[in-house]
Coordinates of C-alpha atoms and ligand atoms in Angstrom, one line a residue:
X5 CA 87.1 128.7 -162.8
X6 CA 89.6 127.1 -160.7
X7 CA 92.4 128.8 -158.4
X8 CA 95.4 128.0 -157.1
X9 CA 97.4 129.0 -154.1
X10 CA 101.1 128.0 -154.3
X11 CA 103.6 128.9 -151.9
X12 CA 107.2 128.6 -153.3
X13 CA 110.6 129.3 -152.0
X14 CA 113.5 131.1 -154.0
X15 CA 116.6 130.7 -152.0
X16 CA 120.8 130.9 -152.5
X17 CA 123.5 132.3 -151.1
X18 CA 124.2 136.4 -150.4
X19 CA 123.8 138.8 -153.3
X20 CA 122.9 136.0 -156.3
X21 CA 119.7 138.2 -157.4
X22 CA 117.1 136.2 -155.7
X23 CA 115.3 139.7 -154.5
X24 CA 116.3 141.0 -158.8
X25 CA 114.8 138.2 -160.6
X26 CA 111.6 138.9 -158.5
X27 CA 111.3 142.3 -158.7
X28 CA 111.5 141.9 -162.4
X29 CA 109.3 139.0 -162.3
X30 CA 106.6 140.3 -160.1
X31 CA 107.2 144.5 -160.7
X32 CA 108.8 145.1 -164.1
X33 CA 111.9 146.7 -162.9
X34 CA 115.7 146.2 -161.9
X35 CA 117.9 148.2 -159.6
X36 CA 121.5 148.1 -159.6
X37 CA 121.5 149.2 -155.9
X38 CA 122.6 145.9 -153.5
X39 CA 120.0 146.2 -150.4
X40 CA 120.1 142.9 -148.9
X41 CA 117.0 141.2 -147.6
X42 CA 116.6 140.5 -143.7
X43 CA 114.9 137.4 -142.7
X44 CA 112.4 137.0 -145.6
X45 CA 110.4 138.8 -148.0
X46 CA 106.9 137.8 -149.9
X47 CA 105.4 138.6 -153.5
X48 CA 102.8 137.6 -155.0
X49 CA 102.2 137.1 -159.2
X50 CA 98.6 136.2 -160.5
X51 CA 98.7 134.3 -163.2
X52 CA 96.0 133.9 -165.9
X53 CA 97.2 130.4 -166.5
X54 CA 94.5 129.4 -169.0
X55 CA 90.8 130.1 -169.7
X56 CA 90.0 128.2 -166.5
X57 CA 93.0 128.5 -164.2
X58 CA 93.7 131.2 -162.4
X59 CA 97.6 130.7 -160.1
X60 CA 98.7 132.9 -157.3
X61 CA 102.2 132.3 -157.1
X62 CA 103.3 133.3 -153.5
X63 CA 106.8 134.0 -153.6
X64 CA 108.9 133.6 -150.3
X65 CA 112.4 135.4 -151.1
X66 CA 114.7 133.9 -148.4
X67 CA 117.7 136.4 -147.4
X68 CA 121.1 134.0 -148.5
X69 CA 122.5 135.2 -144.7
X70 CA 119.6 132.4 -143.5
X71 CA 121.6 129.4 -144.3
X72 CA 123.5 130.3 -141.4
X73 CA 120.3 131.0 -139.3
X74 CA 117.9 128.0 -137.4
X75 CA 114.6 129.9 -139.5
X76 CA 114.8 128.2 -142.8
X77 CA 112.6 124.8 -141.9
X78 CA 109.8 127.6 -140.8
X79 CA 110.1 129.4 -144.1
X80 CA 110.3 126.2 -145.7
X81 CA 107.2 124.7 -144.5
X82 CA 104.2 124.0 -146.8
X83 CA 106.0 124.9 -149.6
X84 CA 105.8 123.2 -153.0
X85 CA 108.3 124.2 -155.1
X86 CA 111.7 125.6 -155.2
X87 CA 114.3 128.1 -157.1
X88 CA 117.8 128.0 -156.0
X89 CA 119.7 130.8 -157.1
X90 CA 123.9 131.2 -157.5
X91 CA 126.1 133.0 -160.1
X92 CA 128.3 131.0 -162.5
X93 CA 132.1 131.5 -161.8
X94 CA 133.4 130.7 -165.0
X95 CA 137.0 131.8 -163.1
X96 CA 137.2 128.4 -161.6
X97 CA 136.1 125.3 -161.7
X98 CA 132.5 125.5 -160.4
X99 CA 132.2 123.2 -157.1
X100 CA 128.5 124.8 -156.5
X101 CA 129.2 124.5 -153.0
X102 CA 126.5 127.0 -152.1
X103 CA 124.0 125.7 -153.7
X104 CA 124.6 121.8 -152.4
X105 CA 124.1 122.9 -149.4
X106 CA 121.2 124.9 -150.1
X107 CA 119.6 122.1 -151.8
X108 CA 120.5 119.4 -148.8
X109 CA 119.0 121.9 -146.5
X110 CA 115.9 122.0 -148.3
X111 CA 115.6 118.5 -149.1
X112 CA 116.1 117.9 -145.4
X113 CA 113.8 119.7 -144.3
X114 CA 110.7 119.9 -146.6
X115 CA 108.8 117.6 -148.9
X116 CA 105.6 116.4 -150.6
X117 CA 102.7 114.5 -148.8
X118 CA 103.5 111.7 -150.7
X119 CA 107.1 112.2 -148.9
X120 CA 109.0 112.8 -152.4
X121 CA 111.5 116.0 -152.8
X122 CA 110.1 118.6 -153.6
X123 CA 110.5 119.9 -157.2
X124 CA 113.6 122.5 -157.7
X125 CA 114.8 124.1 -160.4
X126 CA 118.4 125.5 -160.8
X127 CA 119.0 129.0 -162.3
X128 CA 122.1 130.5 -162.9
X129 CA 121.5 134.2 -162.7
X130 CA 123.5 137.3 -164.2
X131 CA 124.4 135.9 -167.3
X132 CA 124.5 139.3 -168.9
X133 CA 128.0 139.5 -167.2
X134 CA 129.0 136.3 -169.1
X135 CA 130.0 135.1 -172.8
X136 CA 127.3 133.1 -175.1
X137 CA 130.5 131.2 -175.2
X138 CA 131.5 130.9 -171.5
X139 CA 127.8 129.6 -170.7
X140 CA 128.2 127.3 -173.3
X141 CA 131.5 125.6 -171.6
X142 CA 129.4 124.8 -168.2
X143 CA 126.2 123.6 -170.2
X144 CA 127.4 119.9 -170.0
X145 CA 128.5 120.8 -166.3
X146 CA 125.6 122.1 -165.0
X147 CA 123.5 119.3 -166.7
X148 CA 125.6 116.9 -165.1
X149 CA 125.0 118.8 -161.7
X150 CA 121.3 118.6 -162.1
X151 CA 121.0 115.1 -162.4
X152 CA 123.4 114.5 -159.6
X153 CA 121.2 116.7 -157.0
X154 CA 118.0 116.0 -158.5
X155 CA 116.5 119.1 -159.5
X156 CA 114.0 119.3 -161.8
X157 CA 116.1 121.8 -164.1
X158 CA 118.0 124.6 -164.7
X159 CA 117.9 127.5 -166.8
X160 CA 120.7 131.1 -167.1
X161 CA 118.7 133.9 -166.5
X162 CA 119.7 137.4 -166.0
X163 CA 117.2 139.8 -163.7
X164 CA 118.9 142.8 -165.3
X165 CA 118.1 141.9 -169.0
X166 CA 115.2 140.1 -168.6
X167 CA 116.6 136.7 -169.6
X168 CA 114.5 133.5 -169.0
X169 CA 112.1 134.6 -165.8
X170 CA 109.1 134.0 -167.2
X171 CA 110.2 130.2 -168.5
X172 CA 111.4 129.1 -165.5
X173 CA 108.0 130.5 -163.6
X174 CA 106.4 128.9 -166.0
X175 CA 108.1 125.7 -166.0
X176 CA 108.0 125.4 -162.3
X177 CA 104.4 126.2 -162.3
X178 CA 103.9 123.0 -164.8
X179 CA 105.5 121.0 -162.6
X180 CA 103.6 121.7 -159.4
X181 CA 100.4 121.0 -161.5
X182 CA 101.4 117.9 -162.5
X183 CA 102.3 117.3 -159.1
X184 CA 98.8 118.1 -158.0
Ligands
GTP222 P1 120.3 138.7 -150.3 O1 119.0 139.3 -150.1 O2 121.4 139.3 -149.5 O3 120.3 137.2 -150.1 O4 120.7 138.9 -151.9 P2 119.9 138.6 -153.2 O5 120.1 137.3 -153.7 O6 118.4 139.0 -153.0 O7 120.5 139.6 -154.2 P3 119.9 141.0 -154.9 O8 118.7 140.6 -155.7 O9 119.7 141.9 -153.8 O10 121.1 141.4 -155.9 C1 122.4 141.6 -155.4 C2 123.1 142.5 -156.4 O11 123.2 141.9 -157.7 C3 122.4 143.9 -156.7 O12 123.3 144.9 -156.8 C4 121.7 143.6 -158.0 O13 121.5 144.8 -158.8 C5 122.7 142.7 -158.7 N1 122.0 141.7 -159.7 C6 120.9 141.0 -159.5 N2 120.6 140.3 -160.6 C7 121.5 140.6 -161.5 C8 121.6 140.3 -162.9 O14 120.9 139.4 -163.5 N3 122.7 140.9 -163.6 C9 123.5 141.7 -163.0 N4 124.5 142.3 -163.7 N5 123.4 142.1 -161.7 C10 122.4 141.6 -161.0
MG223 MG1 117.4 139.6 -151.3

C-alpha cells in the first residue's frame, strides 16, 4: 500500500465559495449562511484512490481578504497544486481580474522542484445561479483564458448542487501523480 500526502491550495477572491465547495467536498453539506474565513482554514479528504493508493488531500482554504495581506507565500509554501476560485459574471464582459492576479501571485511565489508552475485548475463556481445557455456563451472564453494563464483546466461547479467537485478533485489529484 502506498500513501500520499498532498498539500493543496484553494484560493480566490472574497465570498466565491472556496470554504462551500469544501465543505461539500470534504463534509457533505452546504450552508447558505456567508461566514467568511480569517487567515486560513485546513481539511483533510482520504481518498481510496485505487487498490494500492491511499491520498490524503490536505486542503488549505485561503480567506480571498489575503490577497491583500503579506501571508500568502507562507500558506503557499510546499504546496503542489492549486484551485482558483471566482464567479462568472455573465453581466459583463469577464476581465477575470481577480483571478490574474490570484494566479500571478501564486506563480510568483510557489513552484515545483524542478522549478515549473505549479499545476492550477480553474473553476467557475455557482453555476446553479446561471443558464445552461449563459455557461455556454463563456465556454470558448474561459478556454481561451486557460491557455493564456496556463492552468491546467477549468471546470463550472456549483457547491450548492453538487456540480463537478469530485472531477475537478479528481483531476487535480491525476495531475499531481503524474507530476510525481
Ligand atoms: P472568503 O472566506 O471570504 O474568502 O469566502 P469564500 O470564498 O470561502 O466563500 P464562502 O464559501 O464562504 O461562500 C460565500 C457565499 O456564497 C455563502 O453565502 C455561500 O452559501 C454562497 N455560495 C457558495 N457556493 C455557492 C454555490 O455554488 N451556489 C450558490 N448559489 N451559492 C454559493
Ligand atoms: Mg472562506
Amino acid at each position: 500500500m502506498v500513501e500520499y500526502l498532498f498539500k493543496t491550495l484553494v484560493i480566490g477572491d472574497i465570498g466565491v465559495g472556496k470554504t462551500s465547495l469544501i465543505k461539500r467536498y470534504v463534509h457533505h453539506v452546504f450552508g447558505s449562511t456567508y461566514k467568511p474565513t480569517i487567515g486560513v482554514d485546513f481539511a483533510l479528504k482520504v481518498i481510496n484512490w485505487d487498490s494500492e493508493t491511499i491520498i490524503r488531500l490536505q486542503l488549505w482554504d485561503i480567506a480571498g481578504q489575503e490577497r491583500f495581506g503579506t501571508m500568502t507565500r507562507v500558506y503557499y509554501r510546499d504546496a503542489v497544486a492549486a484551485f482558483i476560485v471566482f464567479v462568472l459574471d455573465i453581466n459583463r464582459n469577464t476581465t477575470f481580474e481577480g483571478v490574474r492576479k490570484w494566479k500571478d501571485d501564486l506563480d510568483s511565489k510557489v513552484m515545483l522542484a524542478d522549478g515549473s508552475k505549479i499545476p492550477c485548475f480553474l473553476l467557475a463556481n455557482k453555476i446553479d445561479m446561471l443558464e445552461e445557455s449563459e455557461i455556454d456563451a463563456k465556454k470558448a472564453q474561459l478556454d481561451d483564458f486557460v491557455a493564456e494563464k496556463e492552468f491546467a483546466g477549468w471546470f463550472p461547479t456549483s457547491a450548492k448542487e453538487n456540480k463537478n467537485i469530485d472531477r475537478a478533485a479528481s483531476e487535480l489529484i491525476r495531475t499531481i501523480i503524474d507530476n510525481e
